[in-house]
Short mmCIF file of C-alpha atoms and ligand atoms in Angstrom, two decimals:
data_model
loop_
_atom_site.label_atom_id
_atom_site.label_comp_id
_atom_site.label_asym_id
_atom_site.label_seq_id
_atom_site.Cartn_x
_atom_site.Cartn_y
_atom_site.Cartn_z
CA MET A 1 -38.22 227.95 3.31
CA GLU A 2 -38.32 225.60 0.38
CA LEU A 3 -40.74 222.76 0.47
CA SER A 4 -37.97 220.24 -0.06
CA THR A 5 -36.08 221.25 3.06
CA ARG A 6 -38.82 220.63 5.38
CA ARG A 7 -38.66 217.73 7.80
CA TYR A 8 -41.71 215.64 7.92
CA ASP A 9 -42.86 213.00 10.42
CA LEU A 10 -46.39 212.05 9.45
CA HIS A 11 -47.02 209.18 11.94
CA SER A 12 -46.84 209.59 15.83
CA HIS A 13 -48.73 208.69 18.93
CA THR A 14 -49.69 210.47 22.19
CA THR A 15 -51.35 209.62 25.46
CA ALA A 16 -54.56 209.81 23.57
CA SER A 17 -53.79 206.34 22.41
CA ASP A 18 -50.84 204.16 23.42
CA GLY A 19 -48.13 206.83 23.27
CA MET A 20 -46.22 207.69 26.29
CA LEU A 21 -45.86 211.67 25.78
CA SER A 22 -48.78 213.96 26.17
CA PRO A 23 -49.73 215.98 23.18
CA ALA A 24 -47.96 219.11 24.60
CA GLU A 25 -44.81 217.08 25.30
CA LEU A 26 -44.99 215.46 21.76
CA VAL A 27 -44.95 218.82 19.79
CA LYS A 28 -42.23 220.20 22.02
CA ARG A 29 -40.10 217.10 21.25
CA ALA A 30 -40.85 217.46 17.45
CA VAL A 31 -39.42 221.02 17.60
CA ASP A 32 -36.45 219.78 19.60
CA ASN A 33 -35.78 217.28 16.94
CA CYS A 34 -36.11 219.72 13.90
CA VAL A 35 -39.45 218.31 12.75
CA ASP A 36 -41.12 221.06 10.57
CA VAL A 37 -44.40 219.27 9.75
CA LEU A 38 -45.78 216.70 12.37
CA ALA A 39 -48.83 214.54 12.09
CA ILE A 40 -50.36 213.15 15.26
CA THR A 41 -52.00 209.82 14.37
CA ASP A 42 -53.33 208.34 17.37
CA HIS A 43 -55.15 204.89 17.17
CA ASP A 44 -58.83 205.48 16.65
CA SER A 45 -58.84 208.70 18.32
CA THR A 46 -58.28 212.36 17.51
CA ALA A 47 -58.43 213.64 21.11
CA GLY A 48 -54.97 214.64 21.27
CA LEU A 49 -55.05 217.19 18.41
CA GLU A 50 -56.55 220.12 20.31
CA GLU A 51 -54.03 220.15 23.27
CA ALA A 52 -51.22 219.89 20.63
CA ARG A 53 -52.55 222.77 18.48
CA ASN A 54 -53.00 224.99 21.52
CA THR A 55 -49.56 224.18 22.79
CA ILE A 56 -48.10 225.15 19.37
CA SER A 57 -50.13 228.41 19.37
CA GLN A 58 -49.42 229.46 23.01
CA ASP A 59 -45.80 228.73 22.93
CA LYS A 60 -45.37 229.93 19.29
CA LEU A 61 -43.83 226.85 18.19
CA PRO A 62 -42.17 226.65 14.71
CA LEU A 63 -44.09 223.55 13.83
CA ILE A 64 -46.94 222.70 11.36
CA LEU A 65 -49.47 220.25 12.76
CA ILE A 66 -51.38 217.84 10.61
CA ASN A 67 -54.48 216.47 11.81
CA GLY A 68 -54.21 212.84 11.67
CA VAL A 69 -55.56 209.34 13.02
CA GLU A 70 -54.64 205.80 12.70
CA ILE A 71 -57.64 203.57 12.21
CA SER A 72 -57.52 199.76 12.91
CA THR A 73 -59.21 197.61 10.36
CA VAL A 74 -59.49 193.93 9.65
CA TRP A 75 -58.64 192.44 6.18
CA LYS A 76 -58.80 188.62 5.88
CA ASN A 77 -58.64 188.31 9.65
CA GLN A 78 -55.52 190.35 9.81
CA GLY A 79 -55.22 193.70 11.60
CA ILE A 80 -54.21 196.44 9.10
CA HIS A 81 -53.71 200.19 10.02
CA ILE A 82 -55.11 203.03 7.79
CA VAL A 83 -53.73 206.54 8.44
CA GLY A 84 -55.84 209.52 7.79
CA LEU A 85 -53.92 212.78 7.17
CA ASN A 86 -55.38 216.32 6.82
CA ILE A 87 -58.73 215.09 8.23
CA ASP A 88 -61.35 217.40 9.75
CA PRO A 89 -61.44 215.88 13.44
CA ASN A 90 -64.82 217.27 13.96
CA HIS A 91 -66.44 215.47 10.91
CA ASP A 92 -69.47 213.54 12.12
CA HIS A 93 -68.93 210.53 9.96
CA LEU A 94 -65.44 210.08 11.03
CA GLN A 95 -66.35 210.66 14.75
CA GLN A 96 -69.13 208.08 14.47
CA LEU A 97 -66.75 205.55 13.21
CA LEU A 98 -64.13 206.32 15.89
CA ARG A 99 -66.84 206.03 18.57
CA LYS A 100 -67.53 202.51 17.29
CA GLN A 101 -64.02 201.50 17.40
CA THR A 102 -63.56 202.88 20.87
CA GLU A 103 -66.61 200.95 22.09
CA TYR A 104 -65.24 197.83 20.43
CA ARG A 105 -61.81 198.38 22.18
CA ARG A 106 -63.60 198.30 25.53
CA GLU A 107 -65.34 194.98 24.40
CA ARG A 108 -62.16 193.59 23.42
CA ALA A 109 -60.33 194.62 26.49
CA GLN A 110 -62.83 192.66 28.48
CA GLU A 111 -62.30 189.65 26.41
CA ILE A 112 -58.57 189.92 26.55
CA ALA A 113 -58.84 190.27 30.43
CA ALA A 114 -61.06 187.27 30.51
CA LYS A 115 -58.39 185.25 28.73
CA LEU A 116 -55.75 186.65 30.99
CA ALA A 117 -57.77 185.75 34.10
CA GLY A 118 -58.03 182.19 32.70
CA LEU A 119 -54.20 182.13 32.94
CA GLY A 120 -54.24 183.41 36.47
CA ILE A 121 -53.61 187.08 35.85
CA VAL A 122 -56.49 188.88 37.44
CA ASP A 123 -57.76 192.51 37.34
CA SER A 124 -56.20 193.30 33.98
CA TYR A 125 -59.20 195.08 32.58
CA GLN A 126 -59.25 197.58 35.57
CA LYS A 127 -55.59 198.14 35.37
CA ALA A 128 -55.61 198.51 31.57
CA GLU A 129 -58.30 201.16 31.85
CA GLN A 130 -56.23 202.89 34.55
CA TYR A 131 -53.11 203.09 32.34
CA ALA A 132 -55.26 204.22 29.45
CA GLN A 133 -56.33 207.33 31.67
CA GLY A 134 -59.82 207.54 30.17
CA GLU A 135 -58.43 207.41 26.62
CA ILE A 136 -58.75 204.49 24.26
CA VAL A 137 -57.68 201.14 25.62
CA SER A 138 -54.98 199.28 23.85
CA ARG A 139 -53.10 196.01 24.06
CA ALA A 140 -50.01 198.11 24.74
CA HIS A 141 -51.88 199.05 28.16
CA PHE A 142 -52.14 195.43 28.87
CA ALA A 143 -48.46 194.95 28.00
CA ARG A 144 -47.46 197.57 30.38
CA TYR A 145 -49.36 196.05 33.18
CA LEU A 146 -47.77 192.63 32.56
CA VAL A 147 -44.31 194.25 32.60
CA ASP A 148 -45.13 196.11 35.87
CA LEU A 149 -46.40 192.83 37.43
CA GLY A 150 -43.04 191.45 36.52
CA ILE A 151 -44.48 188.58 34.42
CA VAL A 152 -42.65 189.63 31.40
CA LYS A 153 -39.35 191.73 31.18
CA ASP A 154 -40.52 194.14 28.41
CA ILE A 155 -43.45 195.24 26.13
CA ASN A 156 -42.24 193.06 23.33
CA LYS A 157 -42.08 189.88 25.37
CA ALA A 158 -45.83 190.78 26.55
CA PHE A 159 -46.78 190.55 22.98
CA LYS A 160 -44.65 187.66 22.22
CA ARG A 161 -46.03 185.47 24.90
CA TYR A 162 -49.53 186.65 25.53
CA LEU A 163 -51.03 189.49 23.48
CA GLY A 164 -49.65 188.93 20.01
CA LYS A 165 -51.44 187.08 17.13
CA GLY A 166 -51.97 183.48 17.97
CA LYS A 167 -50.96 183.87 21.68
CA PRO A 168 -53.11 182.78 24.62
CA ALA A 169 -54.59 186.23 25.22
CA TYR A 170 -55.12 187.17 21.56
CA ILE A 171 -58.47 188.02 20.13
CA SER A 172 -59.32 187.81 16.41
CA PRO A 173 -59.94 191.57 15.66
CA ARG A 174 -63.34 192.75 14.77
CA TRP A 175 -62.54 196.22 13.50
CA CYS A 176 -64.09 198.10 10.63
CA SER A 177 -63.17 197.11 6.99
CA ILE A 178 -60.52 199.09 4.99
CA THR A 179 -63.36 200.55 2.99
CA GLU A 180 -65.11 201.96 5.90
CA ALA A 181 -61.96 203.50 7.19
CA VAL A 182 -61.12 205.06 3.80
CA GLU A 183 -64.76 206.30 3.27
CA ALA A 184 -64.71 207.90 6.70
CA ILE A 185 -61.17 209.52 5.98
CA HIS A 186 -62.29 210.91 2.56
CA ALA A 187 -65.55 212.01 4.16
CA ALA A 188 -63.47 214.08 6.61
CA GLY A 189 -61.59 215.64 3.72
CA GLY A 190 -58.47 213.61 4.44
CA VAL A 191 -56.08 211.32 2.45
CA ALA A 192 -55.90 207.65 3.35
CA VAL A 193 -52.42 205.97 3.86
CA LEU A 194 -51.70 202.34 4.33
CA ALA A 195 -49.56 202.24 7.36
CA HIS A 196 -46.17 200.21 7.60
CA PRO A 197 -47.14 197.81 4.85
CA THR A 198 -44.28 195.50 5.59
CA ARG A 199 -45.13 195.16 9.36
CA TYR A 200 -47.94 192.76 8.86
CA ASP A 201 -45.89 189.67 8.10
CA LEU A 202 -47.76 189.13 4.76
CA THR A 203 -46.40 187.12 1.90
CA ALA A 204 -45.31 189.00 -1.20
CA THR A 205 -48.50 187.73 -2.94
CA LYS A 206 -50.71 188.67 -0.13
CA LEU A 207 -49.09 192.14 0.18
CA ARG A 208 -49.66 192.83 -3.46
CA LYS A 209 -53.35 191.69 -3.06
CA LEU A 210 -53.67 194.31 -0.14
CA LEU A 211 -52.14 197.06 -2.31
CA ASP A 212 -54.47 196.02 -5.23
CA GLU A 213 -57.59 195.98 -2.95
CA PHE A 214 -56.41 199.40 -1.23
CA LYS A 215 -56.00 200.78 -4.66
CA GLN A 216 -59.58 199.75 -5.88
CA ILE A 217 -61.13 201.00 -2.50
CA GLY A 218 -59.56 204.50 -3.33
CA GLY A 219 -56.55 204.60 -0.90
CA ASP A 220 -54.31 207.41 -1.83
CA ALA A 221 -50.79 206.65 -0.37
CA ILE A 222 -48.51 204.10 1.26
CA GLU A 223 -45.95 204.64 3.88
CA VAL A 224 -42.63 204.10 2.10
CA SER A 225 -40.28 205.31 4.85
CA GLN A 226 -41.13 203.99 8.29
CA SER A 227 -39.15 202.98 11.50
CA ARG A 228 -37.38 199.71 11.82
CA GLN A 229 -36.95 199.17 8.14
CA SER A 230 -34.14 198.04 6.05
CA ARG A 231 -32.85 199.90 2.76
CA ASP A 232 -34.31 196.88 0.75
CA GLU A 233 -37.65 197.38 2.24
CA LEU A 234 -37.61 201.15 1.55
CA TYR A 235 -36.62 200.43 -2.24
CA MET A 236 -39.42 197.81 -2.40
CA LEU A 237 -41.98 200.12 -1.03
CA ALA A 238 -40.94 202.90 -3.29
CA LYS A 239 -41.26 200.41 -6.33
CA TYR A 240 -44.75 199.53 -5.07
CA ALA A 241 -45.75 203.22 -4.83
CA LEU A 242 -44.68 203.76 -8.34
CA GLN A 243 -46.21 200.55 -9.66
CA TYR A 244 -49.73 201.19 -7.96
CA GLU A 245 -49.45 204.89 -8.35
CA PHE A 246 -49.65 205.65 -4.67
CA LEU A 247 -48.19 208.75 -3.15
CA ALA A 248 -45.57 208.13 -0.51
CA SER A 249 -45.68 208.97 2.98
CA GLN A 250 -43.04 208.81 5.77
CA GLY A 251 -43.37 208.45 9.59
CA SER A 252 -41.50 207.33 12.71
CA ASP A 253 -44.52 205.86 14.34
CA PHE A 254 -43.11 207.25 17.55
CA HIS A 255 -44.67 206.02 20.88
CA SER A 256 -42.11 206.69 23.39
CA ILE A 257 -38.63 207.81 24.15
CA GLY A 258 -36.04 205.10 23.87
CA GLN A 259 -38.31 202.68 21.81
CA TYR A 260 -37.42 202.12 18.20
CA VAL A 261 -36.62 205.39 16.42
CA ASP A 262 -37.15 208.93 17.74
CA LEU A 263 -39.59 211.47 16.52
CA GLY A 264 -38.46 212.89 13.21
CA LYS A 265 -35.71 210.29 12.61
CA VAL A 266 -36.87 208.73 9.44
CA GLU A 267 -35.04 207.91 6.23
CA PRO A 268 -35.83 210.41 3.41
CA LEU A 269 -38.03 209.23 0.67
CA THR A 270 -36.42 207.94 -2.56
CA GLU A 271 -36.40 210.45 -5.32
CA ASN A 272 -38.52 208.44 -7.80
CA VAL A 273 -41.73 208.70 -5.65
CA THR A 274 -44.16 211.55 -5.25
CA PRO A 275 -44.39 212.65 -1.59
CA ILE A 276 -47.77 212.79 -0.11
CA TRP A 277 -47.22 216.56 0.74
CA TYR A 278 -46.45 217.65 -3.04
CA ASN A 279 -49.68 219.71 -3.19
CA TRP A 280 -50.10 220.74 0.52
CA SER A 281 -50.35 224.44 1.31
CA TYR A 282 -49.57 225.64 4.81
CA GLU A 283 -51.50 228.99 4.74
CA ARG A 284 -53.91 227.80 7.31
CA ASP A 285 -50.93 227.17 9.60
CA SER A 286 -49.27 230.52 9.10
CA ILE A 287 -48.40 230.43 12.75
CA ARG A 288 -45.09 228.95 11.65
CA ILE A 289 -41.96 231.20 12.35
CA GLU A 290 -39.73 230.80 9.40
CA ASP A 291 -36.67 232.55 10.86
CA THR A 292 -36.08 230.81 14.18
P1 AMP B 1 -54.03 197.37 19.56
O1 AMP B 1 -54.30 198.67 18.63
O2 AMP B 1 -54.75 197.60 20.82
O3 AMP B 1 -54.29 196.11 18.88
O4 AMP B 1 -52.57 197.47 19.99
C1 AMP B 1 -51.58 197.41 19.13
C2 AMP B 1 -50.24 198.31 19.52
O5 AMP B 1 -49.62 197.56 20.40
C3 AMP B 1 -49.60 198.69 18.40
O6 AMP B 1 -49.97 200.03 17.95
C4 AMP B 1 -48.17 198.86 18.98
O7 AMP B 1 -47.99 200.21 19.55
C5 AMP B 1 -48.20 197.88 20.15
N1 AMP B 1 -47.41 196.75 19.75
C6 AMP B 1 -47.85 195.83 19.01
N2 AMP B 1 -46.97 194.77 18.92
C7 AMP B 1 -45.97 195.07 19.74
C8 AMP B 1 -44.74 194.36 20.01
N3 AMP B 1 -44.40 193.26 19.55
N4 AMP B 1 -43.94 195.07 20.99
C9 AMP B 1 -44.38 196.40 21.36
N5 AMP B 1 -45.59 197.10 21.09
C10 AMP B 1 -46.30 196.41 20.15
MN1 MN B 2 -49.41 201.81 19.03
MN1 MN B 3 -49.75 200.91 13.22
MN1 MN B 4 -48.80 204.06 14.70
#
């Protein structure tokens, strides 16, 4: 199969973080949706990769799995997500960072729960932990609890009223720095991608400052095609990729069925950018069956 005809989705979540599908369910859906190359990029966790890889090999699925992660960082008091692709998930330096982030997630969850308790919403820490099923705890788990309690209508409202930036249960993030994330990704042999650059609500000036710093730190790529994006945004991000000499990535940021876009459903990159996969070889993943 020609490189250019492969369908890529390089940003997705499973129950190892705040996704709703298990890793096994996710890879099956990827195949159903004609994805050829899938990266699983759970928040601060690589725990879903093994199950995904085992399912692909046991069921002989025609899918190439890219080991990924999405690391939460803080930059100028703003949460910024850095995706690592083609990482070695067993690398010590990376796992050490992910352990620290996971611990901080637990601390932060307690702080969020305390704020919610102050608003009369009790037991949310235990509930969020339950929703997380032993994996990392995310604000999305709190959001689901608030929806199930009937306090808000949907997840989006939970963020708008309680958990989003500046809302009553919001905690200023204390994640690692972008530099620490990029270093850990590089140490683990991966490439570092600035996730969904237009979703941080930054002014144009601040976004360019972020791109400048990410470049200086050694960032490799930016997501040019992402979910929930206008064509203008796609063209603008392609322009930035060219201007700052970043490779271009694409991903649905799939979390669950029926929310935003489905797995694999991303706009193709514009032709003027260099796709992040331009030099990837798939020999290690020769489990792929070409003729089905
Ligand atoms: P955390 O990593 O714990 O800070 O949680 C952030 C996660 O919550 C994101 O990765 C999204 O999946 C989810 N999220 C953030 N904002 C919203 C929103 N407005 N509506 C739905 N989900 C959201
Ligand atoms: Mn998420
Ligand atoms: Mn993200
Ligand atoms: Mn994501």
